[in-house]
Coordinates of C-alpha atoms in Angstrom, one line a residue:
X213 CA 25.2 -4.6 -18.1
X214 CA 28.9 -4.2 -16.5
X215 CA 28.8 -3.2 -13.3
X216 CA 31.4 -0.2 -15.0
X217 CA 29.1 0.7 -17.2
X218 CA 26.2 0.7 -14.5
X219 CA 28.2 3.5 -12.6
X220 CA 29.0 5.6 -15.7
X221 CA 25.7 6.5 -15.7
X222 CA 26.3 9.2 -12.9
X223 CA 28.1 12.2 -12.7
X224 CA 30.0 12.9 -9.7
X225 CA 28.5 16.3 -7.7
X226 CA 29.0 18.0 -4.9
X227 CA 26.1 19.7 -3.2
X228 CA 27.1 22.3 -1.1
X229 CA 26.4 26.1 -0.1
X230 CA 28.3 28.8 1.9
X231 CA 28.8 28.0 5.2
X232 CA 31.4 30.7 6.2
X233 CA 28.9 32.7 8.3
X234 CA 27.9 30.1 10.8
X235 CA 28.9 30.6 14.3
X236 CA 29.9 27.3 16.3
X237 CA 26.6 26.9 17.7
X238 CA 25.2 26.5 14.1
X239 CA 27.7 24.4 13.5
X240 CA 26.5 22.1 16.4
X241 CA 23.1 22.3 15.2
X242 CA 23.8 20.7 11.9
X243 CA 25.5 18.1 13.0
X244 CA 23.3 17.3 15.4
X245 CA 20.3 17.3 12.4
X246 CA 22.7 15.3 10.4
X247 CA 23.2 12.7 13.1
X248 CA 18.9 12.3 12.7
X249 CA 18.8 11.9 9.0
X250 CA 21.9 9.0 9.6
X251 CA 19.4 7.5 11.8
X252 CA 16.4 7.3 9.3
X253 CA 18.7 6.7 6.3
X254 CA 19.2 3.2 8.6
X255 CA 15.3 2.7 8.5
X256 CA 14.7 3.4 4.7
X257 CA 17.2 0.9 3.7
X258 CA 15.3 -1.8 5.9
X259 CA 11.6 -0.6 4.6
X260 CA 13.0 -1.3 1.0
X261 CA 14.1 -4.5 2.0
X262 CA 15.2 -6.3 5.7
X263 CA 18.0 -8.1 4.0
X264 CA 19.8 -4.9 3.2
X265 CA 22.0 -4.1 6.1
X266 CA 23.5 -7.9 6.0
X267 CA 24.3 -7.2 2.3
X268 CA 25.8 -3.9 2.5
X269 CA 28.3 -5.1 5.7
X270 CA 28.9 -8.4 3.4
X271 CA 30.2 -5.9 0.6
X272 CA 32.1 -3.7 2.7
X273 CA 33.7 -6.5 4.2
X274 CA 35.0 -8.1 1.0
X275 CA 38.1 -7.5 -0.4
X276 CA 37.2 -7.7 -4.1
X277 CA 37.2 -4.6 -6.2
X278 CA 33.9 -5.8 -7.9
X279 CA 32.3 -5.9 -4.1
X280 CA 33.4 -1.9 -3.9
X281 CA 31.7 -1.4 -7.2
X282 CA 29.1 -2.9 -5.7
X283 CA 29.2 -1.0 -2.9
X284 CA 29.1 2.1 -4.5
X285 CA 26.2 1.2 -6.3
X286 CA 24.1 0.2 -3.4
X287 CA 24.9 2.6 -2.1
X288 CA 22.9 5.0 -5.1
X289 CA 20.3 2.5 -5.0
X290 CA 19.6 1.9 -1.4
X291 CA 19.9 -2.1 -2.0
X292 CA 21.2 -4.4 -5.0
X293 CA 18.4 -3.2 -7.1
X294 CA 19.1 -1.6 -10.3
X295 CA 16.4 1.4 -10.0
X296 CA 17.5 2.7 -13.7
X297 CA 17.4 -0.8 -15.2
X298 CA 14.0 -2.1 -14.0
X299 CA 15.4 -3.3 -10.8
X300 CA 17.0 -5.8 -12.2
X301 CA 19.5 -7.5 -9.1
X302 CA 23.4 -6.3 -9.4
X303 CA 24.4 -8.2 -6.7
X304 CA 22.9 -12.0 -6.5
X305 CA 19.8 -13.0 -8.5
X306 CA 16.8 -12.7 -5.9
X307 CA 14.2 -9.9 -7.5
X308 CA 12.9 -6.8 -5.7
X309 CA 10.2 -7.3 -3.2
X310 CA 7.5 -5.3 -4.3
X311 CA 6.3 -5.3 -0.4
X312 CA 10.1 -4.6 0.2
X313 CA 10.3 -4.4 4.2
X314 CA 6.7 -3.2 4.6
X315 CA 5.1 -6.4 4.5
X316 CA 5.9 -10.3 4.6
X317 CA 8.2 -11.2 1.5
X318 CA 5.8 -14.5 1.2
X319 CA 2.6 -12.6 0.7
X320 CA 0.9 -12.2 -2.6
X321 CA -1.7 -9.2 -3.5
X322 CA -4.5 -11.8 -3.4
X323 CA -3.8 -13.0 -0.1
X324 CA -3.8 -9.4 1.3
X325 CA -6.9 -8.7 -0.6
X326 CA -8.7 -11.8 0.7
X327 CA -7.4 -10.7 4.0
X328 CA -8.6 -7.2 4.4
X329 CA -12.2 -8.8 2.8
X330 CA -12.5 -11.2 5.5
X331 CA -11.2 -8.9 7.9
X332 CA -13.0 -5.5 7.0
X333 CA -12.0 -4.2 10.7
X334 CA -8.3 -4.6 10.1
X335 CA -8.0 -2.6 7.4
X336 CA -7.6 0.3 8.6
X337 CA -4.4 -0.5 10.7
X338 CA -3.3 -3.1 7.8
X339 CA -3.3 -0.4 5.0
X340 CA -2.2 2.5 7.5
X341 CA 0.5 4.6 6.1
X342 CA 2.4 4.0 9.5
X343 CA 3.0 0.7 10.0
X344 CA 4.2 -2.3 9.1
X345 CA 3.0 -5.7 8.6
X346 CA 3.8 -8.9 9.9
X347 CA 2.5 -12.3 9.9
X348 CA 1.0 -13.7 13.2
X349 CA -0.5 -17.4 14.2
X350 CA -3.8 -17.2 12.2
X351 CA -3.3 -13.8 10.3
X352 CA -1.6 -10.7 9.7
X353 CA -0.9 -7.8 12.6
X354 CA 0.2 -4.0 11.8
X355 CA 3.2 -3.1 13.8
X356 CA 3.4 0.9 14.4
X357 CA 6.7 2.2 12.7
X358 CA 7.3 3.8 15.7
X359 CA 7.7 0.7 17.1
X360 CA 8.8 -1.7 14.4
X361 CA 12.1 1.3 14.1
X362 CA 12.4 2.5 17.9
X363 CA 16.2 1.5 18.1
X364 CA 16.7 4.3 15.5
X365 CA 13.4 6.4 15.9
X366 CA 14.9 7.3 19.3
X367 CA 18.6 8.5 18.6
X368 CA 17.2 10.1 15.9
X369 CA 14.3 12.1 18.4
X370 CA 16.8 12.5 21.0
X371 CA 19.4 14.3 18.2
X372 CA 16.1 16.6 17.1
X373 CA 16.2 17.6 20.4
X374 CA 19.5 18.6 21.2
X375 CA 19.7 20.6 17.8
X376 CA 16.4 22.7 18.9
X377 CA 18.1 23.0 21.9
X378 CA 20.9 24.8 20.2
X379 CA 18.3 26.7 18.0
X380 CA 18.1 30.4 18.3
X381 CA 15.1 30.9 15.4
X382 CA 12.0 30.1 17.8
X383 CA 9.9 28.5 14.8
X384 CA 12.6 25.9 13.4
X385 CA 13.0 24.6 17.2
X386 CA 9.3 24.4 17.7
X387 CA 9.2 22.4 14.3
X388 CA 12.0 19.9 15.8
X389 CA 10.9 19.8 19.0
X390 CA 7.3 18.6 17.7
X391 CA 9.0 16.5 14.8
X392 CA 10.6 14.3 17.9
X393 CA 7.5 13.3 19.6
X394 CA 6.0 12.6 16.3
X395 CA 8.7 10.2 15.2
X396 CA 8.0 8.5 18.5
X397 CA 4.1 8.0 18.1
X398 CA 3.5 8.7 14.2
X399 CA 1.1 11.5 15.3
X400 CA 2.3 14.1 12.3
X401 CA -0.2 16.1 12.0
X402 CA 0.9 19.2 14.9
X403 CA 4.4 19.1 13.1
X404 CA 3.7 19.0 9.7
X405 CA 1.6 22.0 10.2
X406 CA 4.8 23.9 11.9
X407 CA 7.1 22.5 9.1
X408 CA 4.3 24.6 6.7
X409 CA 4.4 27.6 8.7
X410 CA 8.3 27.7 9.0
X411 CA 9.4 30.2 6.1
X412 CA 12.4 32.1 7.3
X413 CA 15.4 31.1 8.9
X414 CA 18.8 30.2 7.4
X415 CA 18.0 26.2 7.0
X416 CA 15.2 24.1 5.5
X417 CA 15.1 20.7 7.5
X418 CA 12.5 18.0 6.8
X419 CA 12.6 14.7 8.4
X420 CA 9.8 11.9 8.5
X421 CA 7.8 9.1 6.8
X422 CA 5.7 11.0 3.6
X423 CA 6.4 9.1 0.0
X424 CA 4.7 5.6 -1.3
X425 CA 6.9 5.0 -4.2
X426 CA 8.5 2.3 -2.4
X427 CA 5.4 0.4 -2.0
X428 CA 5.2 -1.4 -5.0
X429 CA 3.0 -3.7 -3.6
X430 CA -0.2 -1.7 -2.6
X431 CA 1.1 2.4 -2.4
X432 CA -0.1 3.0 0.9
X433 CA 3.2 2.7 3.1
X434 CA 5.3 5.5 3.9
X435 CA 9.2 5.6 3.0
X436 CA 11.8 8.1 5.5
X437 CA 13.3 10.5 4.2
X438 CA 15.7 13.5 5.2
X439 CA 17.1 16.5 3.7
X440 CA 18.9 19.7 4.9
X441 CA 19.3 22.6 2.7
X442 CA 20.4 26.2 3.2
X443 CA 17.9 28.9 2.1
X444 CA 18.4 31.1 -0.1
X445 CA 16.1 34.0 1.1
X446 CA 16.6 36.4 -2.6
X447 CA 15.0 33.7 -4.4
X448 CA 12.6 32.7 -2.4
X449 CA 11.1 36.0 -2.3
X450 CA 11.2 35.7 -5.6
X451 CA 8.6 33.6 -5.8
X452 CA 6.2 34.9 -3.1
X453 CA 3.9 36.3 -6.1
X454 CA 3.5 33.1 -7.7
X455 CA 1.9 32.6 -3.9
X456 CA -0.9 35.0 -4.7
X457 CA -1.4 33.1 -7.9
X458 CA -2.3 29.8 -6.7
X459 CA -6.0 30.2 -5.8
X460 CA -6.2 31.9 -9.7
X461 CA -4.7 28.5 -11.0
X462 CA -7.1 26.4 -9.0
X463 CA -9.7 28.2 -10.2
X464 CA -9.0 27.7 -13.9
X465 CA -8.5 23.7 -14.0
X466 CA -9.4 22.4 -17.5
X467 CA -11.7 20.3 -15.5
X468 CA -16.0 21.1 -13.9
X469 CA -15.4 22.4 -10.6
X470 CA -16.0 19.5 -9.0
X471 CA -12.5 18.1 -10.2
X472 CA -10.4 21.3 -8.8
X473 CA -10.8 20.5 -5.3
X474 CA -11.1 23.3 -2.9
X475 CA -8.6 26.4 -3.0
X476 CA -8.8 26.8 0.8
X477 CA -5.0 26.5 2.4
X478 CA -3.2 26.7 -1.0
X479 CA -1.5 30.0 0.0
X480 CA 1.6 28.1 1.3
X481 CA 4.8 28.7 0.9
X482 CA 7.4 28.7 -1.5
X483 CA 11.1 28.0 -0.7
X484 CA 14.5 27.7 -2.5
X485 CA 17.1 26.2 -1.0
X486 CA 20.7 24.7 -2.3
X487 CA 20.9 21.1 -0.7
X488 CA 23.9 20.2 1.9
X489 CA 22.3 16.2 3.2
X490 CA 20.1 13.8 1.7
X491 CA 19.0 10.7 3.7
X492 CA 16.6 7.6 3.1
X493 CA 14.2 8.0 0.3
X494 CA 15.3 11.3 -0.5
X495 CA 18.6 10.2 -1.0
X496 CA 18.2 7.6 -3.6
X497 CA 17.7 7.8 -8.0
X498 CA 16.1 9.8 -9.1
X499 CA 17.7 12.8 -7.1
X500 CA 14.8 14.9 -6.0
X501 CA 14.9 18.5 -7.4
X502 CA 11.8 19.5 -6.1
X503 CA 9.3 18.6 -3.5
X504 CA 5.8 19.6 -1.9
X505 CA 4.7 18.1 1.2
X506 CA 2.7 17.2 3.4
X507 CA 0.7 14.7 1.4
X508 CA -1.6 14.4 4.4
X509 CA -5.1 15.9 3.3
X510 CA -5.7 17.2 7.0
X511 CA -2.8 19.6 6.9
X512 CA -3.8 20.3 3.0
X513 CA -6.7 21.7 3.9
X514 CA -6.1 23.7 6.8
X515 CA -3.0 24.8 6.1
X516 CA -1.6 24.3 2.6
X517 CA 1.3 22.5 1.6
X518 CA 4.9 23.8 1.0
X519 CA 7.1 23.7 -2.4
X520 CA 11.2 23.6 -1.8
X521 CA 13.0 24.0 -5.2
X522 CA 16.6 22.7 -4.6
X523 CA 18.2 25.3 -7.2
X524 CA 21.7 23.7 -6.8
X525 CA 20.3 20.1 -7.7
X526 CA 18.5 21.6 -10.5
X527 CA 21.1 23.7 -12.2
X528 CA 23.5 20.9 -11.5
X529 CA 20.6 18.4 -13.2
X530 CA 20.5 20.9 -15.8
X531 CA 23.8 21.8 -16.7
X532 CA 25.1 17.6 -17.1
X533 CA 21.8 16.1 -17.6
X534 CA 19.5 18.0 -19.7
X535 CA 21.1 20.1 -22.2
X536 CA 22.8 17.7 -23.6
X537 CA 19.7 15.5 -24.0
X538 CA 17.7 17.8 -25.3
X539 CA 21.1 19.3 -28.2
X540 CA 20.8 15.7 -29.2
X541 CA 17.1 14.7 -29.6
X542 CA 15.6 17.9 -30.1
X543 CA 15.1 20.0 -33.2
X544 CA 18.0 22.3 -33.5
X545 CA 16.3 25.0 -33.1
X546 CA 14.0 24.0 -30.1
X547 CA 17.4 22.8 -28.6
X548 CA 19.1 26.3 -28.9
X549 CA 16.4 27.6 -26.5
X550 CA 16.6 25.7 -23.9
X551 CA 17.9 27.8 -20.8
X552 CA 17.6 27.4 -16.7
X553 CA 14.7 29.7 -15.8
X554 CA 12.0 28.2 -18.2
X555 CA 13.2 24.7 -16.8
X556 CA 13.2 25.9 -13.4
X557 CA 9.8 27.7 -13.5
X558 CA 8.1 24.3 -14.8
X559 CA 9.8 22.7 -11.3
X560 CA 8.1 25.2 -9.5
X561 CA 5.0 24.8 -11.4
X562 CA 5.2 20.6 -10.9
X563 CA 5.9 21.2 -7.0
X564 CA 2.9 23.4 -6.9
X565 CA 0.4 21.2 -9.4
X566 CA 0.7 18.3 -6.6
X567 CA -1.8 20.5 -4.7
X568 CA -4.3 21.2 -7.2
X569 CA -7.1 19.4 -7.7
X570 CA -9.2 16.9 -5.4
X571 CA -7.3 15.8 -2.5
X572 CA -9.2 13.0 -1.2
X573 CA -12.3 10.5 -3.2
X574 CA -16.3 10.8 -1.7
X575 CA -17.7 7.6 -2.2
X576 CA -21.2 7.1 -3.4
X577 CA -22.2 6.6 0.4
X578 CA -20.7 9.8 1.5
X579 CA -17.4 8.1 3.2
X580 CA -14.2 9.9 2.2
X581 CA -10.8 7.7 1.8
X582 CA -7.4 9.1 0.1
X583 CA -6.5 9.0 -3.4
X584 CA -3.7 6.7 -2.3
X585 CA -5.8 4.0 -1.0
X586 CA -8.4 4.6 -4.3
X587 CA -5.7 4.5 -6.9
X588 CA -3.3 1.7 -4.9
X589 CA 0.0 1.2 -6.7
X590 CA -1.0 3.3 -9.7
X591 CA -1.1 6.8 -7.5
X592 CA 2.7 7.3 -7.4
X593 CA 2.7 7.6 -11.3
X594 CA -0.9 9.1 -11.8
X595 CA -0.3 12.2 -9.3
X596 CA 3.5 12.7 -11.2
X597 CA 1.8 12.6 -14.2
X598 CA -0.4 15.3 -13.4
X599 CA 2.2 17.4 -11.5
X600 CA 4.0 17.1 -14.9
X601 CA 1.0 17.9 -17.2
X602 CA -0.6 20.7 -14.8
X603 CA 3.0 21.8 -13.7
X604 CA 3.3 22.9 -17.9
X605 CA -0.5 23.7 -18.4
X606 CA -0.1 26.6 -15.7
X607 CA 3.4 27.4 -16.7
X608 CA 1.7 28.5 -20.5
X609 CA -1.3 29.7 -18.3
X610 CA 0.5 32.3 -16.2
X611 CA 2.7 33.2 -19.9
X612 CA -0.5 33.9 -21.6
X613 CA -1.6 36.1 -18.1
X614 CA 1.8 38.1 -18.4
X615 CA 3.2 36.7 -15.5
X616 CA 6.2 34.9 -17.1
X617 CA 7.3 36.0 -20.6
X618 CA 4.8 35.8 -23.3
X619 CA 8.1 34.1 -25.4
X620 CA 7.8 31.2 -23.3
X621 CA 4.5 30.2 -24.9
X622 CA 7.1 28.8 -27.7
X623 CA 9.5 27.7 -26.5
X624 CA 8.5 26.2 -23.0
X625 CA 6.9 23.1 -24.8
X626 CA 10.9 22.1 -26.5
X627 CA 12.0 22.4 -22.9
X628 CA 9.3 20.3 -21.5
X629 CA 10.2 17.6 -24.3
X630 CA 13.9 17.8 -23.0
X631 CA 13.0 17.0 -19.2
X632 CA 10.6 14.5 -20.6
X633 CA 13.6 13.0 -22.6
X634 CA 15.6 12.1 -19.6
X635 CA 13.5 11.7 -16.9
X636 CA 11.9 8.9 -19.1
X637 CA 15.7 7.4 -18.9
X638 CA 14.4 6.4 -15.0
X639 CA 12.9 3.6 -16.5
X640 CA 9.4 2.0 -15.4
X641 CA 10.5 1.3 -12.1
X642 CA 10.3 4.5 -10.8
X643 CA 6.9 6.6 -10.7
X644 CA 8.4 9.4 -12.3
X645 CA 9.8 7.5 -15.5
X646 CA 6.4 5.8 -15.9
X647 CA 4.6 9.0 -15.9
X648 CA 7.0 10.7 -17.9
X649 CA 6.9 7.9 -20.7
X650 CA 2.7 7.9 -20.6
X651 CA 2.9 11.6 -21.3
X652 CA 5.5 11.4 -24.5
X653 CA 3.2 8.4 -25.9
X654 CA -0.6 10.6 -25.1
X655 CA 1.8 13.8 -27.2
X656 CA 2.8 11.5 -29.3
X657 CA -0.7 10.4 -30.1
X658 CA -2.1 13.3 -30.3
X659 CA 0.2 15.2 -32.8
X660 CA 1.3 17.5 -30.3
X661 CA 5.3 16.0 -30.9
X662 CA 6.6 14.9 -34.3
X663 CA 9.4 13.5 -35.4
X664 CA 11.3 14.0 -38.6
X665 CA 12.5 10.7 -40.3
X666 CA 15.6 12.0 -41.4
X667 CA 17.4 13.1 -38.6
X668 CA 15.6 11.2 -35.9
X669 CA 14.5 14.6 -34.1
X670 CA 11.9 15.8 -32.2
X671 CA 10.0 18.9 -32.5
X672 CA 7.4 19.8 -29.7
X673 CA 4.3 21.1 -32.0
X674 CA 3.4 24.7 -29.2
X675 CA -0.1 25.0 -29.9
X676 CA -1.1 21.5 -30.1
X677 CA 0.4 20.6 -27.0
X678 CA -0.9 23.3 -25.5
X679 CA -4.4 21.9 -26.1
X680 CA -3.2 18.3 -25.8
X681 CA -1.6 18.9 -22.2
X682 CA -4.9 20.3 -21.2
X683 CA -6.4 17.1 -22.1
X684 CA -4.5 15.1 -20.1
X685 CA -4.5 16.8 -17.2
X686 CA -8.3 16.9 -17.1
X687 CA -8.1 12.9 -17.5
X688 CA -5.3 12.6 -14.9
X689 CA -7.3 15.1 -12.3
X690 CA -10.8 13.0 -12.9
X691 CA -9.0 9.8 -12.5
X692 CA -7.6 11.1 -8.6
X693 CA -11.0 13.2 -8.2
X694 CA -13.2 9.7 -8.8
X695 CA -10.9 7.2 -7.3
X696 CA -10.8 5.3 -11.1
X697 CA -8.6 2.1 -10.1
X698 CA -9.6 0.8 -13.8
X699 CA -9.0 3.6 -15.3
X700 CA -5.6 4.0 -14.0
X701 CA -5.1 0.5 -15.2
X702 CA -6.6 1.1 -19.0
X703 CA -4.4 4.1 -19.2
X704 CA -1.2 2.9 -18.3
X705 CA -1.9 -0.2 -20.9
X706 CA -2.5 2.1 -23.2
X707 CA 0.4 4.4 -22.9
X708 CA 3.0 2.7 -20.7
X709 CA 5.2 1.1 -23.4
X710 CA 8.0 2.3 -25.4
X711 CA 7.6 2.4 -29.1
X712 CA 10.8 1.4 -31.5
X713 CA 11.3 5.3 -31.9
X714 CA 11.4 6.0 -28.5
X715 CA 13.8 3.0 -27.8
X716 CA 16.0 4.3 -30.6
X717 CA 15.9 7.7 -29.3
X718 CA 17.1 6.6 -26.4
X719 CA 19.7 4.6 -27.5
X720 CA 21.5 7.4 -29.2
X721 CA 21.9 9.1 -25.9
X722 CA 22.8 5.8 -24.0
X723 CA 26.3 7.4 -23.4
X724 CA 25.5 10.3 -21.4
X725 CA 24.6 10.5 -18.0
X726 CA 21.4 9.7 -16.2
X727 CA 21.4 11.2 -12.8
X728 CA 24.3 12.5 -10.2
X729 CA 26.1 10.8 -7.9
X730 CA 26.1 13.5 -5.1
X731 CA 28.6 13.8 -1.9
X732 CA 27.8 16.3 1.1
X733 CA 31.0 18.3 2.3
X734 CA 28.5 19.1 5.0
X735 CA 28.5 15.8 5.9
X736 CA 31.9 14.7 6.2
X737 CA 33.2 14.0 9.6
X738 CA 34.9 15.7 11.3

């Protein structure tokens, strides 16, 4: 693939919101929040992989236009890994690390699983979400990130501290003012819990270590991220009734109760927000438009989680991304009803599926460990999956309830077809492509989407994948629940492959867009 034809794939966005009404002291404030996310965007790019800052100053250095194409497209990709093409290399021929810069390039998944057999005390610190490891005379030693990263862990801290300095909302400068120690000794938990409780304020900040999609190796190590978004307080109130609901939805899991996991803590919050920065994992394809966090079980269960839906990343996904996916693959007449809320609402819905259902694995002796260490690798794209399948099993839920429009029983299944279209375009290198691809081959299977021979459309059957989507969420939610490594594996051999229908579909919307190509007028400098 031409490096040209690489980049076309992106549409270039701005993300921005009103600023007008932000007195110089504000002003300070997000540049000083900024500064920190500049800072962690430096450590993602060397937990993908160490060679990256050498390669990015090599192509800014070169004078060839190819090297500034190059550029530009590391710069999407965080490294000269093609994360829409299988991370296939676009600069050089070495492949992607599936350690990346979390463990030793050199070490294989046997050796690491010898290692942790023969060294059952190391484990722990080996398989850590925290740290990094490293090769030592005679074995392997875990580094603390806060320690392997100090020279931009502190700068970054030290910026945290000067913007809650120049905070006048009390909460938000608690939340940075714990968020700096924590970078500095990867203790989390006291500022994860004030991130959860800060609802109101003009800015949603979240800086830290949380995401394991860039472990490709085992799926325990934590990837930085950053992001800064202005809230928009009408519609997050909006949602504070879908708040109430949660306890309702975990209660009603297509799954025995031991499978829903317990419905203390899930009245979190809910936030929208338009996004102004992106840094580090957050950053990078595929552009978040949603998240919940913290994954951390601890703060799960004593405090909930919170869901930020960023509504200008979604329209903007919407608007050049979706729609026209879904006018040229869909039935016509499942196409003509696709609009923003229904979308939207499933976002939501995804955001809050992540925390339903068993948060951590009991062993048969009693010990607990986290679905992430049960499932390995395989978590990232199990726990999307079910986000996905839950996030559109409650949507027709809460329809049938009254609480959304009893219409969207119909047509919220063509929708869901449409995101399931382009997200699928990610490709298997990302979690949420794979996941997105097992759940159009389990429809598929089961009847619940058809195709017509003639025109080469797809129709989303409502009532059958209202049933079928039920089914596989109750598979997804008992393979996290029991910790099924091997059944992870059977069922992404079964459905992790793309059928000659689904590879022609996709090549009759190879010309338009797969993701945006943001900038951050917030950003700029001055």
């Amino acid at each position: 693939m031409e490096l040209s034809e690489r980049l076309a794939r992106f549409v270039p966005v701005e993300l921005t919101a009103d600023r007008s009404d932000l007195d110089e002291r504000q002003q300070a404030l997000v540049r000083h929040l900024i500064a920190a996310g500049r800072q962690i965007h430096e450590v993602y790019l060397r937990q993908v992989w160490s060679g990256n800052p050498e390669m990015r100053a090599r192509l800014a250095a070169s004078g060839d236009p190819g090297d500034r194409e190059r550029l530009r497209l590391f710069e999407l990709m965080a490294g000269p890994w093609d994360r829409l093409d299988e991370d296939r290399p676009f600069v050089g021929e070495q492949p992607r690390p599936l350690g990346g810069g979390f463990y030793p390039e050199d070490l294989t998944r046997e050796e690491f699983e010898a290692y942790l057999a023969d060294h059952p005390q190391d484990r722990p610190a080996l398989t850590a979400p925290f740290t990094v490891v490293r090769r030592q005379p005679g074995g392997l030693e875990a580094v603390p990130y806060h320690r392997a990263y100090r020279e931009f862990l502190e700068p970054a801290a030290e910026s945290l501290l000067e913007a809650a300095r120049l905070c006048d909302h009390a909460p938000l400068a608690e939340y940075l003012s714990l968020r700096a120690q924590a970078l500095l000794s990867d203790d989390y938990y006291e500022s994860d819990c004030a991130w959860v409780a800060l609802q109101d304020g003009p800015f949603e900040y979240l800086i830290g270590p949380y995401e394991v999609y860039d472990d490709l190796f085992f799926g325990c190590k934590t990837a930085y991220e950053a992001m800064l978004g202005r809230r928009d307080l009408e519609e997050s109130a909006r949602f504070r009734d879908l708040v109430e609901q949660l306890p309702f939805l975990a209660a009603h899991l297509p799954v025995p109760p031991e499978y829903r996991g317990q419905v203390a803590g899930l009245a979190s919050p809910i936030v929208v927000a338009d996004t102004v920065f992106n840094a580090g994992q957050m950053a990078t394809v595929a552009l978040a438009t949603a998240f919940v966090l913290p994954n951390d079980p601890r703060v799960r269960t004593t405090v909930g989680s919170k869901k930020v839906i960023l509504k200008n990343v979604s329209q903007t996904k919407f608007q050049h991304l979706l729609r026209p996916v879904g006018e040229r693959l869909l039935d016509p007449a499942q196409a003509e009803a696709l609009f923003f809320d229904n979308i939207f609402s499933h976002v939501l819905l995804h955001e809050v599926s992540h925390a339903l259902g068993p948060q951590e694995v009991v062993r048969p002796d009693g010990s607990r460990i986290s679905r992430q260490q049960a499932l390995r690798e395989l978590y990232s794209t199990v726990e999307e999956c079910k986000a996905d399948a839950l996030g559109l099993y409650n949507l027709l839920f809460l329809a049938e309830e009254g609480f959304f429009p009893r219409e969207w029983r119909e047509s919220a299944p063509g929708a869901f077809l449409a995101a399931v279209f382009r997200v699928i375009r990610f490709g298997s290198g990302s979690a949420h492509g794979r996941a997105n691809l097992l759940t159009f081959n389990f429809l598929r299977d089961e009847g619940a989407i058809r195709r017509d021979p003639e025109s080469g459309r797809f129709r989303a059957e409502p009532r059958r994948l209202a049933r079928s989507i039920a089914d596989l969420a109750a598979i997804l939610l008992r393979l996290e629940g029991d910790g099924d490594y091997e059944g992870a594996q059977a069922l992404v051999r079964r459905y992790g492959r793309r059928s000659y229908e689904l590879e022609e579909a996709l090549e009759r919307i190879r010309d338009l867009p797969v993701d945006l190509a943001p900038t951050y007028p917030w950003a700029e400098r001055p």
